[in-house]
Short mmCIF file of the C-alpha atoms (twelve columns), coordinates in Angstrom:
data_MODEL
# 
_entry.id   MODEL 
# 
loop_
_atom_site.group_PDB 
_atom_site.id 
_atom_site.type_symbol 
_atom_site.label_atom_id 
_atom_site.label_alt_id 
_atom_site.label_comp_id 
_atom_site.label_asym_id 
_atom_site.label_seq_id 
_atom_site.Cartn_x 
_atom_site.Cartn_y 
_atom_site.Cartn_z 
_atom_site.pdbx_PDB_model_num 
ATOM 1   C CA . MET A 1   0.000  0.000  0.000   1 
ATOM 2   C CA . LYS A 2   2.789  2.414  0.907   1 
ATOM 3   C CA . LEU A 3   4.520  1.679  -2.382  1 
ATOM 4   C CA . THR A 4   1.328  2.358  -4.348  1 
ATOM 5   C CA . VAL A 5   0.839  5.677  -2.549  1 
ATOM 6   C CA . LEU A 6   4.489  6.553  -3.132  1 
ATOM 7   C CA . LEU A 7   4.329  5.764  -6.851  1 
ATOM 8   C CA . CYS A 8   1.091  7.722  -7.313  1 
ATOM 9   C CA . CYS A 9   2.529  10.744 -5.496  1 
ATOM 10  C CA . LEU A 10  5.760  10.533 -7.466  1 
ATOM 11  C CA . ALA A 11  3.893  10.377 -10.774 1 
ATOM 12  C CA . ALA A 12  1.752  13.380 -9.825  1 
ATOM 13  C CA . VAL A 13  4.744  15.412 -8.677  1 
ATOM 14  C CA . LEU A 14  6.844  14.609 -11.727 1 
ATOM 15  C CA . TYR A 15  3.952  15.463 -14.043 1 
ATOM 16  C CA . THR A 16  3.423  18.785 -12.254 1 
ATOM 17  C CA . VAL A 17  7.107  19.637 -12.251 1 
ATOM 18  C CA . SER A 18  7.461  18.798 -15.939 1 
ATOM 19  C CA . ALA A 19  4.679  21.270 -16.732 1 
ATOM 20  C CA . PHE A 20  6.903  24.075 -15.401 1 
ATOM 21  C CA . PRO A 21  10.427 23.508 -16.717 1 
ATOM 22  C CA . ALA A 22  13.260 25.551 -15.337 1 
ATOM 23  C CA . GLU A 23  14.478 28.471 -17.388 1 
ATOM 24  C CA . THR A 24  18.051 28.197 -18.576 1 
ATOM 25  C CA . THR A 25  20.427 30.948 -19.492 1 
ATOM 26  C CA . GLU A 26  23.754 30.753 -21.230 1 
ATOM 27  C CA . ALA A 27  26.454 32.207 -19.043 1 
ATOM 28  C CA . PRO A 28  30.082 31.522 -18.167 1 
ATOM 29  C CA . THR A 29  28.971 30.366 -14.723 1 
ATOM 30  C CA . PRO A 30  27.358 26.977 -14.151 1 
ATOM 31  C CA . PRO A 31  23.608 27.009 -14.756 1 
ATOM 32  C CA . PRO A 32  21.657 26.400 -11.549 1 
ATOM 33  C CA . LEU A 33  20.054 23.101 -10.714 1 
ATOM 34  C CA . ASN A 34  16.289 23.110 -10.580 1 
ATOM 35  C CA . ASN A 35  15.576 22.645 -6.882  1 
ATOM 36  C CA . ASN A 36  11.842 23.034 -6.920  1 
ATOM 37  C CA . LYS A 37  10.729 23.899 -3.377  1 
ATOM 38  C CA . GLY A 38  7.326  22.288 -4.018  1 
ATOM 39  C CA . PHE A 39  8.929  18.984 -4.961  1 
ATOM 40  C CA . ARG A 40  11.259 19.217 -1.972  1 
ATOM 41  C CA . SER A 41  8.331  19.750 0.416   1 
ATOM 42  C CA . ILE A 42  6.415  16.820 -1.106  1 
ATOM 43  C CA . SER A 43  9.509  14.640 -0.790  1 
ATOM 44  C CA . ASP A 44  9.910  15.680 2.841   1 
ATOM 45  C CA . ALA A 45  6.195  15.025 3.486   1 
ATOM 46  C CA . LEU A 46  6.545  11.520 2.015   1 
ATOM 47  C CA . ASP A 47  9.530  10.887 4.274   1 
ATOM 48  C CA . SER A 48  7.468  11.948 7.255   1 
ATOM 49  C CA . ALA A 49  4.270  10.118 6.271   1 
ATOM 50  C CA . LEU A 50  6.085  6.868  5.553   1 
ATOM 51  C CA . ASP A 51  8.348  7.164  8.616   1 
ATOM 52  C CA . TRP A 52  11.467 7.556  6.492   1 
ATOM 53  C CA . GLY A 53  14.339 9.499  7.951   1 
ATOM 54  C CA . GLY A 54  15.855 10.649 4.681   1 
ATOM 55  C CA . TYR A 55  19.377 9.362  4.140   1 
ATOM 56  C CA . ASP A 56  19.845 7.992  7.664   1 
ATOM 57  C CA . SER A 57  19.169 4.355  6.837   1 
ATOM 58  C CA . PRO A 58  20.481 2.575  3.727   1 
ATOM 59  C CA . ARG A 59  17.047 1.267  2.686   1 
ATOM 60  C CA . GLN A 60  15.381 4.646  3.051   1 
ATOM 61  C CA . SER A 61  18.168 6.520  1.316   1 
ATOM 62  C CA . LYS A 62  17.931 4.230  -1.712  1 
ATOM 63  C CA . VAL A 63  14.255 5.025  -2.237  1 
ATOM 64  C CA . ARG A 64  14.784 8.731  -1.650  1 
ATOM 65  C CA . GLY A 65  17.862 8.705  -3.900  1 
ATOM 66  C CA . ALA A 66  15.890 7.035  -6.699  1 
ATOM 67  C CA . ILE A 67  13.105 9.623  -6.432  1 
ATOM 68  C CA . HIS A 68  15.538 12.523 -6.573  1 
ATOM 69  C CA . ALA A 69  17.574 10.906 -9.356  1 
ATOM 70  C CA . ALA A 70  14.415 10.597 -11.449 1 
ATOM 71  C CA . TYR A 71  13.552 14.246 -10.743 1 
ATOM 72  C CA . HIS A 72  16.968 15.529 -11.845 1 
ATOM 73  C CA . GLU A 73  16.999 13.283 -14.922 1 
ATOM 74  C CA . ILE A 74  13.594 14.646 -15.985 1 
ATOM 75  C CA . GLN A 75  14.899 18.187 -15.509 1 
ATOM 76  C CA . TYR A 76  17.896 17.296 -17.683 1 
ATOM 77  C CA . ARG A 77  15.581 16.023 -20.436 1 
ATOM 78  C CA . LEU A 78  13.427 19.159 -20.232 1 
ATOM 79  C CA . THR A 79  16.205 21.760 -20.065 1 
ATOM 80  C CA . ASP A 80  19.238 20.036 -21.597 1 
ATOM 81  C CA . ASN A 81  21.213 21.264 -18.559 1 
ATOM 82  C CA . GLN A 82  24.024 18.706 -18.314 1 
ATOM 83  C CA . ARG A 83  24.499 19.571 -14.638 1 
ATOM 84  C CA . GLU A 84  21.042 18.073 -13.924 1 
ATOM 85  C CA . HIS A 85  22.192 14.808 -15.510 1 
ATOM 86  C CA . GLU A 86  25.382 14.804 -13.435 1 
ATOM 87  C CA . ARG A 87  23.331 15.394 -10.264 1 
ATOM 88  C CA . ALA A 88  21.024 12.536 -11.255 1 
ATOM 89  C CA . LYS A 89  24.085 10.282 -11.544 1 
ATOM 90  C CA . ASP A 90  25.131 11.379 -8.046  1 
ATOM 91  C CA . GLN A 91  21.698 10.388 -6.747  1 
ATOM 92  C CA . TRP A 92  21.859 7.015  -8.517  1 
ATOM 93  C CA . GLY A 93  25.182 6.601  -6.708  1 
ATOM 94  C CA . VAL A 94  23.213 6.765  -3.447  1 
ATOM 95  C CA . VAL A 95  21.044 3.906  -4.696  1 
ATOM 96  C CA . SER A 96  23.811 1.744  -6.141  1 
ATOM 97  C CA . GLY A 97  26.727 2.638  -3.903  1 
ATOM 98  C CA . GLY A 98  28.503 4.195  -6.876  1 
ATOM 99  C CA . ARG A 99  30.133 7.586  -7.410  1 
ATOM 100 C CA . ARG A 100 28.611 10.616 -5.744  1 
ATOM 101 C CA . ASP A 101 30.994 13.274 -7.050  1 
ATOM 102 C CA . ASN A 102 29.878 13.499 -10.691 1 
ATOM 103 C CA . LEU A 103 28.556 17.051 -10.414 1 
ATOM 104 C CA . ASP A 104 31.693 18.291 -8.667  1 
ATOM 105 C CA . ARG A 105 33.901 16.683 -11.320 1 
ATOM 106 C CA . TYR A 106 31.773 18.108 -14.134 1 
ATOM 107 C CA . ASP A 107 31.913 21.617 -12.650 1 
ATOM 108 C CA . ARG A 108 35.693 21.400 -12.217 1 
ATOM 109 C CA . GLU A 109 36.180 20.213 -15.799 1 
ATOM 110 C CA . HIS A 110 33.787 22.675 -17.454 1 
ATOM 111 C CA . TYR A 111 33.772 25.712 -15.189 1 
ATOM 112 C CA . GLY A 112 36.952 25.377 -13.140 1 
ATOM 113 C CA . THR A 113 34.929 25.387 -9.931  1 
ATOM 114 C CA . ARG A 114 33.366 23.014 -7.459  1 
ATOM 115 C CA . ASN A 115 29.629 22.980 -6.952  1 
ATOM 116 C CA . GLN A 116 29.303 25.269 -3.952  1 
ATOM 117 C CA . ASN A 117 25.516 25.480 -4.041  1 
ATOM 118 C CA . ARG A 118 24.946 21.742 -3.929  1 
ATOM 119 C CA . ASP A 119 21.284 20.890 -3.536  1 
ATOM 120 C CA . GLU A 120 20.225 19.104 -0.379  1 
ATOM 121 C CA . ASP A 121 18.525 16.024 -1.798  1 
# 
């Protein structure tokens, strides 16, 4: 039942978010990640409603990581902002135990900086 509720909420949130894609601008600085406060609050509400503590337990962090990876990958597809794709890979790293520094490496290689405004998901 919890999984059904989670999947329905995720589908609704992703549909809503995709209706309002982030604006992108070309600039010498890294384009911002789309950290939609509405999505963040829904994600936090799901954590609370389902008694998940975020990234504190491995099982919970894998589900949360998958949700946030999907969100950032959708933003990448909508905006063509490569940084969103790199952040999605970081989130998949939470799920799989893989790399979690893709965005930092991308920023260093393309902008000569580290991601100092890392999102909190």
